[in-house]
Every structure is written in C-alpha cells, then in structure tokens.
Amino acid sequence: MKKSQKILSCVALTLMSLTSYAQGGWINNGAAVHISNHTQIRIGEGGVTNQNNGRIQNEGTLSLDRDWEQTGSTTQYTGQGAIQFDGDGLQQLSSSTELHVANLRVNNGDRSHNGSIELGNSGLVLAPAASITNYDAQHYIITNALGQLEQQVGAKSVVFPVGNASYNPAVLSNAGTPDHMVVRVEDQVWEQGTTGQAATDDVVARTWHIDERTPGGSDVRLTVQWDADQELAGFDRGQSVVSDRIGTWQSAAATAARPAQHKSG
C-alpha cells in the first residue's frame, strides 16, 4: 500500500466537514489550521508534525495512529477539542515547549495491554476541572522515570492512577488548603529515600514520591495500593506502616493493611 503525507505550508485552512481521513501522516509546515466543532479528522497509519510556526486550533477530534511531534518556540496548538491516539503500538507525544491539551484520549479499543500513558521525564499536569477516566490495572499513567502526574487535591478524594511495571495507584484528599499534588512511583525502596541500596526485605518494593506545589497548608490523607507479590520477605501485612523521609525516615503507627480493591474509573 502506498503511503502519502499531507503537507500544509503557509496557508490558512478551516476544516468544517463532519469526517475527514488522511493516510500516511500530516505535516503542518507553518499553516494556520482550524478544526471546527463536531469535525473528526483521522490520520490513518500516520501521525502529526506541527512545525515552523504552525498553528492548529482544534475544536473537534483529531485522531492519529502514530506520533504527535511539535517543534519551534512559537508553534501553537490550542482549542478545546481532543487529540486521540488510536494506534495499536507505542505512540509518542512530544513538544519542544509546554503543550496544553484540553482533551487527551488513548483509545485502545479491544487491545487489553495498550492504552496506558508513559511519562518518561515529562510531566502530565491536569487543570483543576480536568479528570482521568477509564483507568484500571491495564490502563494507567506509567511513571517510568522522573515524570510525575499532577492534579489539584482538595477535600474530595482524588485518584492518581499511576504505576511503573504494575498498577500502584495513590488516593489523596486534603483537609487543608487545596493544592496541586505531584505523584510518581518507583519499583523499589532506597535506603536514603532516593539514593543508597535498594531494600531486599521487610518492605513493599514500591516508593510513592509525593509532593505539593505550594509548601505548607496541606493536611493530606493518603491511601496507596500494592499487590501481594510486591511484598518482600519479612513484611508483615498486619503491622503495616507508611514511612516518609524528610531528612530521616518517619513512620506512623502500625496498622493492618486491607486487601486491595483495584481502583478503576
């Protein structure tokens, strides 16, 4: 099958049809593109490159099977529409500057082990009114490096559907001043919190890195979830504690951990 690339350069284009289809990829090389509300654009077997001061205003749905790449400090993506990743393999979302996406979807259809978002060293920041839906033990935010998931947390419990090799969500509520919390998970416990030797016994082999954007004023309740096979030798589920490290390890009173009920939403 012959593939083709659609290239737009130095033109203004408004897409108003109900459904459009392009195969092989779309390169926006400096054009101003407006995708109207209710319009669906699908890039079959290809991705999108937005470059050279290109401007895409998306009020509809832009679906792609491959990567999204945006380069240039003045290249823009705006609008309240959706970017939808539909591919059956790994897809990348990359930008040389901060990228604001009003509606990001990962549509894996019936592919049971696709549909997660891997952060790498990039962060995923949700606006205060934004939410994450349809997450479960096969579909979650993978914090495989330094990238973190950031959400605003107030009195209502907020699920952070994160994990690395497996799904290890955290649930936070904040009885203090609402604040943006950042969370990532590592698949080990380090002697000094982030450095030193990895623990080999007496702990759950998971570290939840949690921080607040504005120091002070928070009163956080935290629930974390792990699987039985992540408990190292000597760990006593009936005498569980959550320990944090700010200079030295600090532990709450021991209590019994309850069997996990996988958080999904």
Backbone as numpy.savetxt, mean C-alpha at the origin, in Angstrom:
# Nx Ny Nz CAx CAy CAz Cx Cy Cz
1.11 -11.91 -32.33 0.26 -10.71 -32.33 1.14 -9.47 -32.33
0.92 -8.57 -33.24 1.69 -7.34 -33.31 1.20 -6.36 -32.26
2.14 -5.83 -31.47 1.79 -4.85 -30.46 2.09 -3.46 -30.96
1.35 -2.50 -30.47 1.57 -1.12 -30.89 1.56 -0.23 -29.66
2.16 0.96 -29.78 2.16 1.95 -28.72 1.44 3.19 -29.21
0.59 3.70 -28.36 -0.09 4.94 -28.66 0.73 6.09 -28.07
1.14 7.05 -28.91 1.99 8.15 -28.48 1.26 9.47 -28.69
1.14 10.23 -27.61 0.54 11.56 -27.69 1.61 12.59 -27.39
1.76 13.58 -28.25 2.82 14.57 -28.06 2.29 15.95 -28.40
2.38 16.83 -27.40 2.11 18.25 -27.59 0.72 18.53 -28.16
-0.27 17.82 -27.67 -1.63 18.12 -28.07 -2.52 18.10 -26.83
-3.68 18.71 -26.96 -4.70 18.64 -25.91 -5.77 17.68 -26.38
-6.11 16.71 -25.53 -7.05 15.67 -25.93 -8.03 15.42 -24.80
-9.30 15.42 -25.16 -10.35 15.07 -24.20 -10.99 13.76 -24.64
-10.96 12.77 -23.75 -11.54 11.47 -24.04 -12.89 11.38 -23.37
-13.95 11.29 -24.15 -15.30 11.34 -23.61 -16.13 10.12 -23.97
-15.57 9.18 -24.71 -16.33 7.99 -25.06 -16.51 7.11 -23.84
-17.50 6.24 -23.89 -17.80 5.39 -22.74 -16.68 4.40 -22.48
-16.19 3.74 -23.53 -15.15 2.73 -23.38 -14.16 2.85 -24.54
-12.85 2.87 -24.21 -11.81 2.88 -25.23 -10.80 1.80 -24.90
-10.10 1.30 -25.94 -9.15 0.21 -25.76 -7.91 0.50 -26.59
-6.73 0.34 -25.97 -5.46 0.46 -26.68 -4.60 -0.73 -26.31
-3.85 -1.22 -27.28 -3.04 -2.42 -27.05 -1.57 -2.08 -27.20
-0.75 -2.58 -26.24 0.69 -2.47 -26.36 1.32 -1.34 -25.58
0.56 -0.41 -25.06 1.14 0.65 -24.24 0.74 2.03 -24.72
0.81 2.98 -23.80 0.44 4.36 -24.09 1.53 5.27 -23.55
2.13 6.09 -24.42 3.15 7.06 -24.02 2.56 8.45 -24.19
2.46 9.18 -23.10 2.02 10.57 -23.15 3.27 11.44 -23.10
3.67 11.96 -24.24 4.93 12.71 -24.37 4.66 14.20 -24.42
4.13 14.74 -23.32 3.92 16.18 -23.22 2.53 16.65 -23.55
1.59 15.75 -23.79 0.23 16.16 -24.14 -0.59 16.45 -22.89
-1.67 17.20 -23.05 -2.66 17.44 -22.01 -3.85 16.54 -22.30
-4.12 15.59 -21.43 -5.16 14.59 -21.64 -6.20 14.69 -20.54
-7.46 14.74 -20.91 -8.56 14.75 -19.95 -9.45 13.55 -20.19
-9.57 12.69 -19.20 -10.45 11.52 -19.26 -11.71 11.87 -18.49
-12.82 11.97 -19.17 -14.05 12.46 -18.57 -14.67 11.43 -17.63
-15.54 11.92 -16.78 -16.29 11.06 -15.86 -17.07 10.00 -16.64
-17.10 8.78 -16.10 -17.79 7.62 -16.68 -17.06 7.02 -17.89
-15.92 7.60 -18.29 -15.15 7.04 -19.39 -14.21 5.97 -18.88
-14.11 4.85 -19.60 -13.22 3.76 -19.24 -12.18 3.58 -20.34
-10.92 3.69 -19.97 -9.81 3.50 -20.90 -9.04 2.27 -20.44
-8.85 1.32 -21.33 -8.09 0.12 -20.99 -6.87 0.00 -21.89
-5.68 -0.16 -21.27 -4.44 -0.37 -22.00 -4.13 -1.86 -21.92
-4.57 -2.61 -22.91 -4.39 -4.06 -22.91 -2.97 -4.45 -23.27
-2.39 -5.37 -22.51 -1.05 -5.89 -22.74 0.00 -4.78 -22.74
-0.25 -3.72 -22.03 0.71 -2.62 -21.99 0.48 -1.75 -20.77
1.31 -0.71 -20.66 1.23 0.20 -19.53 1.16 1.64 -19.99
1.40 2.55 -19.05 1.32 3.98 -19.31 2.65 4.63 -18.93
3.17 5.47 -19.83 4.31 6.33 -19.52 3.86 7.77 -19.68
3.94 8.53 -18.61 3.57 9.95 -18.60 4.85 10.74 -18.39
5.25 11.54 -19.42 6.57 12.15 -19.38 6.57 13.50 -20.10
7.72 14.19 -20.00 7.98 15.40 -20.77 6.89 16.45 -20.56
6.57 16.73 -19.28 5.56 17.73 -18.90 4.15 17.32 -19.29
3.94 16.06 -19.50 2.59 15.58 -19.81 1.64 15.82 -18.65
0.37 15.99 -18.99 -0.66 16.22 -17.97 -1.84 15.29 -18.25
-2.13 14.44 -17.29 -3.29 13.56 -17.38 -4.26 13.91 -16.26
-5.44 14.36 -16.63 -6.51 14.58 -15.66 -7.52 13.46 -15.83
-7.62 12.62 -14.84 -8.43 11.41 -14.93 -9.65 11.52 -14.02
-10.82 11.60 -14.63 -12.07 11.58 -13.87 -12.84 10.28 -14.11
-12.28 9.39 -14.94 -12.93 8.12 -15.25 -12.17 6.95 -14.65
-11.94 5.92 -15.47 -11.17 4.74 -15.05 -10.14 4.44 -16.11
-8.88 4.36 -15.69 -7.77 4.05 -16.58 -7.18 2.71 -16.13
-7.39 1.67 -16.92 -6.95 0.31 -16.56 -5.74 -0.07 -17.41
-4.80 -0.78 -16.81 -3.60 -1.19 -17.54 -3.12 -2.56 -17.08
-2.47 -3.27 -18.02 -1.95 -4.62 -17.75 -0.49 -4.61 -17.35
0.20 -3.51 -17.56 1.63 -3.45 -17.25 1.89 -2.28 -16.30
3.03 -1.61 -16.42 3.47 -0.63 -15.43 2.95 0.77 -15.72
2.93 1.57 -14.65 2.72 3.02 -14.76 4.04 3.68 -14.40
4.57 4.53 -15.30 5.81 5.25 -15.04 5.60 6.72 -15.33
5.96 7.56 -14.37 5.82 9.01 -14.55 7.16 9.65 -14.25
7.66 10.46 -15.18 8.95 11.10 -15.01 8.83 12.60 -15.27
9.73 13.37 -14.65 9.76 14.81 -14.84 9.11 15.54 -13.68
9.76 16.60 -13.21 9.28 17.31 -12.03 7.98 18.06 -12.27
7.67 18.39 -13.52 6.44 19.13 -13.82 5.41 18.28 -14.56
5.69 17.01 -14.74 4.69 16.09 -15.29 3.62 15.86 -14.24
2.35 15.82 -14.65 1.25 15.82 -13.69 0.26 14.70 -13.94
-0.26 14.16 -12.85 -1.44 13.30 -12.87 -2.40 13.85 -11.83
-3.63 14.17 -12.24 -4.62 14.72 -11.32 -5.97 14.06 -11.57
-6.97 14.45 -10.78 -8.33 13.98 -10.98 -8.78 13.02 -9.89
-10.09 12.77 -9.87 -10.72 11.90 -8.88 -11.02 10.51 -9.44
-10.55 10.23 -10.63 -10.79 8.93 -11.24 -9.88 7.85 -10.69
-9.95 6.66 -11.29 -9.23 5.48 -10.81 -8.14 5.06 -11.77
-6.99 4.67 -11.20 -5.99 3.88 -11.91 -6.20 2.44 -11.46
-6.40 1.54 -12.41 -6.71 0.15 -12.07 -5.67 -0.78 -12.70
-4.98 -1.55 -11.85 -4.01 -2.52 -12.34 -4.71 -3.85 -12.55
-4.72 -4.31 -13.80 -5.45 -5.52 -14.19 -4.56 -6.67 -14.60
-3.24 -6.48 -14.60 -2.34 -7.49 -15.15 -2.29 -8.77 -14.33
-1.86 -9.85 -14.99 -1.77 -11.14 -14.31 -0.38 -11.41 -13.76
0.51 -10.41 -13.82 1.85 -10.52 -13.24 2.16 -9.29 -12.41
3.41 -9.18 -11.97 3.82 -8.03 -11.17 3.73 -6.75 -12.01
3.19 -5.71 -11.41 3.11 -4.40 -12.05 3.71 -3.35 -11.13
4.36 -2.36 -11.71 5.01 -1.31 -10.93 4.33 0.03 -11.15
4.23 0.80 -10.06 3.78 2.18 -10.10 4.95 3.03 -9.64
5.53 3.81 -10.55 6.71 4.59 -10.20 6.56 6.02 -10.67
7.17 6.93 -9.90 7.13 8.35 -10.25 8.37 9.03 -9.69
8.92 9.96 -10.45 10.11 10.68 -9.99 9.77 11.73 -8.94
8.49 12.06 -8.79 8.03 12.98 -7.74 6.84 12.35 -7.04
6.39 12.97 -5.97 5.25 12.45 -5.22 4.02 12.37 -6.12
3.36 11.23 -6.07 2.22 10.98 -6.95 0.95 10.84 -6.12
-0.06 11.66 -6.42 -1.33 11.63 -5.70 -2.36 10.91 -6.58
-2.88 9.80 -6.08 -3.88 9.02 -6.81 -5.14 8.95 -5.95
-6.24 9.49 -6.48 -7.48 9.54 -5.70 -8.08 8.16 -5.50
-7.93 7.28 -6.46 -8.56 5.96 -6.41 -7.63 4.96 -7.08
-6.98 4.12 -6.27 -6.05 3.12 -6.78 -6.65 1.74 -6.56
-6.79 0.97 -7.64 -7.39 -0.35 -7.56 -6.41 -1.40 -8.07
-6.41 -2.55 -7.41 -5.67 -3.72 -7.88 -6.71 -4.80 -8.10
-7.01 -5.08 -9.36 -8.09 -5.99 -9.71 -7.49 -7.30 -10.20
-7.43 -8.30 -9.31 -6.79 -9.55 -9.68 -7.76 -10.59 -10.23
-9.04 -10.26 -10.32 -10.02 -11.21 -10.82 -10.05 -12.47 -9.99
-9.84 -13.63 -10.61 -9.85 -14.91 -9.91 -8.45 -15.44 -9.62
-7.43 -14.58 -9.74 -6.07 -15.03 -9.49 -5.78 -14.92 -8.01
-5.76 -16.04 -7.29 -5.82 -16.05 -5.82 -4.60 -15.46 -5.15
-3.44 -15.45 -5.80 -2.24 -14.95 -5.12 -1.72 -13.67 -5.76
-2.55 -12.98 -6.51 -2.20 -11.68 -7.03 -3.09 -10.66 -6.33
-2.81 -9.37 -6.51 -3.68 -8.36 -5.94 -3.13 -7.68 -4.71
-1.89 -7.96 -4.31 -1.25 -7.24 -3.21 -0.46 -6.06 -3.77
-0.13 -5.12 -2.90 0.68 -3.95 -3.26 1.99 -4.03 -2.49
3.10 -4.09 -3.21 4.43 -4.18 -2.60 5.06 -2.79 -2.60
5.45 -2.31 -1.41 5.88 -0.92 -1.29 7.36 -0.71 -1.60
8.22 -1.70 -1.36 9.65 -1.45 -1.50 10.07 -0.35 -0.54
10.77 0.66 -1.05 11.17 1.79 -0.20 10.26 3.00 -0.36
9.12 2.82 -1.00 8.16 3.91 -1.18 7.04 3.81 -0.15
6.45 4.94 0.17 5.34 4.97 1.12 4.00 5.03 0.41
2.98 4.50 1.09 1.60 4.61 0.62 0.85 5.42 1.67
0.43 6.63 1.30 -0.21 7.56 2.23 -1.66 7.72 1.84
-2.57 7.43 2.76 -4.00 7.59 2.51 -4.47 8.94 3.04
-5.26 9.64 2.24 -5.89 10.88 2.70 -6.85 10.55 3.84
-7.19 11.54 4.70 -8.03 11.27 5.87 -9.34 10.56 5.56
-9.96 10.84 4.44 -11.25 10.22 4.12 -11.10 8.94 3.31
-9.87 8.55 2.97 -9.64 7.38 2.13 -9.73 6.09 2.95
-9.91 4.97 2.25 -9.99 3.68 2.92 -9.43 2.59 2.01
-9.09 1.46 2.62 -8.62 0.28 1.89 -9.69 -0.79 2.02
-10.07 -1.40 0.91 -11.11 -2.42 0.94 -10.62 -3.70 0.28
-11.34 -4.80 0.54 -11.10 -6.10 -0.08 -9.73 -6.68 0.24
-9.21 -6.39 1.42 -7.95 -6.99 1.84 -8.23 -8.27 2.62
-7.27 -9.20 2.54 -7.34 -10.45 3.30 -5.94 -11.06 3.32
-5.84 -12.33 3.72 -4.54 -12.96 3.91 -3.78 -13.17 2.61
-4.45 -13.05 1.46 -3.77 -13.16 0.16 -3.62 -11.82 -0.54
-4.28 -10.79 -0.04 -4.28 -9.49 -0.70 -4.06 -8.41 0.37
-2.84 -7.88 0.41 -2.50 -6.94 1.47 -1.36 -6.03 1.02
-0.97 -5.10 1.89 0.13 -4.18 1.61 1.42 -4.83 2.07
2.33 -5.13 1.14 3.57 -5.83 1.47 4.65 -4.80 1.79
5.12 -4.81 3.05 6.17 -3.88 3.49 7.49 -4.64 3.49
8.03 -4.85 2.32 9.21 -5.69 2.16 10.53 -4.95 2.30
10.48 -3.63 2.56 11.70 -2.85 2.76 11.38 -1.72 3.75
11.72 -0.48 3.42 11.49 0.63 4.34 10.17 1.36 4.09
9.45 0.99 3.05 8.17 1.63 2.76 7.14 1.34 3.84
6.29 2.32 4.12 5.30 2.22 5.19 3.91 2.59 4.69
2.91 2.06 5.34 1.52 2.45 5.10 1.14 3.51 6.12
0.60 4.62 5.63 0.23 5.74 6.50 -1.26 6.01 6.41
-1.92 6.05 7.59 -3.34 6.37 7.66 -3.60 7.24 8.89
-4.66 8.05 8.80 -5.06 8.84 9.96 -5.82 7.95 10.93
-5.50 8.09 12.22 -6.12 7.26 13.25 -6.71 8.16 14.33
-8.01 8.01 14.57 -8.70 8.69 15.65 -9.31 7.66 16.59
-10.47 7.99 17.15 -11.10 7.11 18.13 -11.58 5.79 17.52
-11.93 5.80 16.25 -12.40 4.59 15.58 -11.23 3.72 15.17
-11.36 2.41 15.36 -10.29 1.48 15.00 -10.01 1.50 13.49
-8.74 1.48 13.15 -8.30 1.50 11.76 -7.41 0.28 11.52
-7.74 -0.50 10.50 -6.94 -1.68 10.15 -5.82 -1.26 9.20
-4.61 -1.68 9.53 -3.46 -1.55 8.64 -3.19 -2.94 8.07
-3.69 -3.23 6.86 -3.58 -4.59 6.30 -2.20 -4.83 5.70
-1.22 -5.00 6.58 0.17 -5.08 6.15 0.75 -6.45 6.44
1.90 -6.71 5.88 2.65 -7.92 6.12 3.85 -7.92 5.20
4.65 -8.96 5.34 5.79 -9.11 4.45 5.65 -10.45 3.73
6.30 -11.50 4.24 6.11 -12.81 3.63 4.72 -13.36 3.90
4.06 -12.86 4.93 2.70 -13.28 5.27 1.91 -12.08 5.78
0.65 -12.28 5.96 -0.28 -11.22 6.36 -0.22 -11.06 7.88
0.24 -9.89 8.35 0.34 -9.60 9.78 -0.22 -8.20 10.06
-1.55 -8.06 10.02 -2.14 -6.73 10.17 -2.00 -6.18 11.58
-2.13 -4.87 11.67 -2.20 -4.17 12.95 -3.49 -3.35 12.95
-4.13 -3.25 14.13 -5.34 -2.45 14.28 -5.05 -1.40 15.34
-5.25 -0.13 14.99 -4.95 0.98 15.89 -6.19 1.83 16.12
-6.35 2.29 17.33 -7.31 3.35 17.65 -6.61 4.35 18.54
-7.06 5.57 18.53 -6.35 6.65 19.22 -7.33 7.49 20.03
-7.27 7.35 21.36 -8.14 8.12 22.24 -7.64 9.54 22.46
-6.46 9.85 21.95 -5.89 11.19 22.08 -6.18 12.03 20.86
-5.22 12.86 20.51 -5.36 13.73 19.34 -5.20 12.92 18.06
-6.17 12.96 17.14 -6.03 12.21 15.90 -4.71 12.54 15.20
-4.08 11.53 14.65 -2.77 11.72 14.04 -2.61 10.70 12.92
-1.68 11.00 12.02 -1.33 10.03 10.99 -0.31 9.06 11.57
-0.62 7.77 11.47 0.25 6.71 11.95 0.85 5.99 10.75
2.11 5.58 10.90 2.79 4.82 9.84 3.16 3.46 10.38
2.98 2.42 9.56 3.19 1.04 9.99 3.91 0.26 8.89
4.87 -0.53 9.29 5.45 -1.56 8.43 5.81 -2.76 9.29
5.99 -3.91 8.66 6.27 -5.16 9.37 7.57 -5.77 8.85
8.39 -6.26 9.80 9.57 -7.06 9.46 9.35 -8.48 9.95
9.98 -9.43 9.28 9.78 -10.84 9.60 10.82 -11.38 10.56
11.27 -10.55 11.49 12.19 -10.96 12.54 12.15 -9.94 13.66
12.77 -10.27 14.79 12.92 -9.35 15.92 14.41 -9.16 16.14
14.86 -7.90 16.07 16.28 -7.60 16.23 16.59 -7.30 17.69
17.80 -7.66 18.09 18.25 -7.49 19.48 18.12 -6.05 19.95
18.45 -5.09 19.10 18.38 -3.67 19.45 17.19 -2.97 18.77
16.20 -3.71 18.41 15.02 -3.12 17.78 15.12 -3.07 16.28
16.19 -2.45 15.76 16.40 -2.38 14.31 17.78 -2.88 13.91
18.61 -3.19 14.88 19.97 -3.68 14.61 20.29 -4.84 15.55
21.47 -5.42 15.36 21.92 -6.50 16.23 21.56 -7.87 15.66
21.58 -8.87 16.53 21.25 -10.23 16.13 19.74 -10.44 16.10
19.31 -11.30 15.20 17.89 -11.66 15.15 17.59 -12.68 16.22
16.45 -12.51 16.91 16.05 -13.44 17.96 15.75 -14.81 17.36
16.09 -15.85 18.11 15.85 -17.22 17.63 14.91 -18.00 18.55
14.48 -17.40 19.67 13.55 -18.10 20.56 12.77 -17.10 21.39
11.70 -17.58 22.01 10.91 -16.85 23.02 10.06 -15.71 22.47
10.02 -15.49 21.18 9.26 -14.37 20.62 8.49 -14.82 19.39
7.58 -13.98 18.96 6.99 -14.10 17.63 7.94 -13.42 16.65
8.27 -14.08 15.58 9.27 -13.57 14.64 8.68 -12.48 13.74
8.17 -11.44 14.36 7.62 -10.31 13.64 7.88 -9.03 14.45
8.23 -7.95 13.75 8.35 -6.62 14.36 7.44 -5.67 13.61
6.55 -5.01 14.33 5.70 -3.97 13.76 6.33 -2.62 14.08
6.80 -1.92 13.05 7.38 -0.59 13.23 6.23 0.42 13.12
5.95 1.11 14.20 4.80 2.02 14.26 5.27 3.37 14.78
4.84 4.43 14.11 5.23 5.77 14.54 4.10 6.74 14.25
4.14 7.89 14.89 3.17 8.95 14.65 3.85 10.10 13.94
3.13 10.78 13.05 3.72 11.87 12.30 3.94 13.11 13.17
3.02 13.36 14.11 3.17 14.50 15.02 3.44 13.96 16.41
4.65 14.11 16.93 4.99 13.53 18.24 4.14 14.10 19.37
3.69 13.21 20.26 2.92 13.63 21.43 1.44 13.76 21.13
0.62 13.58 22.16 -0.82 13.78 22.03 -1.62 12.54 21.70
-0.95 11.43 21.36 -1.67 10.21 21.01 -1.83 9.29 22.22
-2.92 8.57 22.26 -3.19 7.54 23.27 -3.72 6.33 22.52
-2.81 5.45 22.10 -3.10 4.43 21.10 -3.35 3.08 21.73
-4.39 2.42 21.24 -4.65 1.02 21.54 -4.24 0.21 20.32
-3.47 -0.85 20.53 -2.87 -1.60 19.43 -3.21 -3.08 19.54
-3.63 -3.66 18.43 -3.80 -5.11 18.31 -3.02 -5.58 17.09
-2.23 -6.62 17.26 -1.47 -7.18 16.14 -1.84 -8.65 15.97
-1.58 -9.16 14.78 -1.98 -10.53 14.45 -0.81 -11.30 13.84
-0.64 -12.54 14.27 0.38 -13.41 13.70 -0.17 -14.83 13.58
0.56 -15.68 12.88 0.20 -17.07 12.71 1.00 -17.94 13.67
0.49 -19.11 14.00 1.14 -19.99 14.97 2.55 -20.37 14.54
2.77 -20.57 13.24 4.10 -20.98 12.79 5.13 -19.86 12.83
4.70 -18.66 13.25 5.64 -17.55 13.44 6.12 -17.44 14.89
5.61 -18.30 15.75 6.04 -18.34 17.15 7.31 -19.18 17.26
8.39 -18.59 17.76 9.65 -19.31 17.89 9.65 -20.17 19.16
10.60 -21.08 19.24 10.69 -22.00 20.38 10.73 -21.23 21.69
9.96 -21.68 22.67 9.94 -21.06 23.98 8.89 -19.99 24.15
8.24 -19.57 23.06 7.20 -18.56 23.19 5.97 -19.16 23.84
5.45 -18.48 24.86 4.28 -18.93 25.62 3.11 -18.02 25.28
2.19 -18.53 24.49 1.05 -17.71 24.08 0.20 -17.27 25.27
0.21 -18.06 26.34 -0.55 -17.71 27.53 0.07 -16.60 28.35
1.33 -16.24 28.07 2.02 -15.16 28.76 2.59 -14.18 27.75
1.73 -13.69 26.88 2.17 -12.82 25.79 2.28 -11.37 26.25
3.25 -10.68 25.72 3.39 -9.24 25.96 3.76 -8.57 24.64
3.39 -7.31 24.52 3.86 -6.48 23.41 4.95 -5.59 23.97
6.13 -5.69 23.41 7.27 -4.89 23.87 7.61 -3.84 22.83
7.97 -2.65 23.30 8.47 -1.63 22.38 9.85 -1.19 22.83
10.55 -0.60 21.90 11.92 -0.18 22.19 12.09 1.28 21.83
12.26 2.09 22.87 12.64 3.50 22.72 13.85 3.67 23.62
15.01 3.37 23.09 16.23 3.35 23.89 16.46 1.98 24.51
15.47 1.48 25.27 15.54 0.15 25.86 14.20 -0.54 25.62
14.19 -1.88 25.76 12.96 -2.63 25.61 12.04 -2.34 26.80
10.77 -2.08 26.51 9.75 -1.86 27.54 8.58 -2.78 27.24
8.07 -3.43 28.28 7.01 -4.42 28.07 5.81 -4.12 28.95
4.63 -4.38 28.41 3.39 -4.29 29.19 3.24 -5.56 30.02
2.19 -5.60 30.83 1.93 -6.79 31.63 1.55 -7.95 30.73
1.96 -9.16 31.13 1.68 -10.36 30.33 0.20 -10.69 30.35
-0.30 -11.17 29.22 -1.69 -11.61 29.12 -1.75 -12.73 28.08
-2.86 -13.40 28.00 -3.01 -14.50 27.04 -3.42 -13.95 25.68
-2.75 -14.41 24.63 -3.11 -14.03 23.27 -4.30 -14.85 22.82
-5.23 -14.21 22.09 -6.39 -14.91 21.57 -6.10 -15.49 20.20
-6.74 -16.60 19.83 -6.57 -17.15 18.48 -6.91 -16.11 17.43
-6.13 -16.09 16.35 -6.31 -15.08 15.32 -7.60 -15.27 14.55
-8.27 -14.16 14.29 -9.38 -14.13 13.35 -8.95 -13.16 12.26
-8.61 -13.70 11.10 -8.00 -12.88 10.06 -8.85 -11.65 9.74
-8.20 -10.49 9.84 -8.87 -9.25 9.49 -8.99 -9.16 7.98
-10.20 -8.95 7.52 -10.43 -8.74 6.09 -11.45 -7.63 5.95
-11.46 -7.03 4.79 -12.38 -5.93 4.61 -12.54 -5.56 3.15
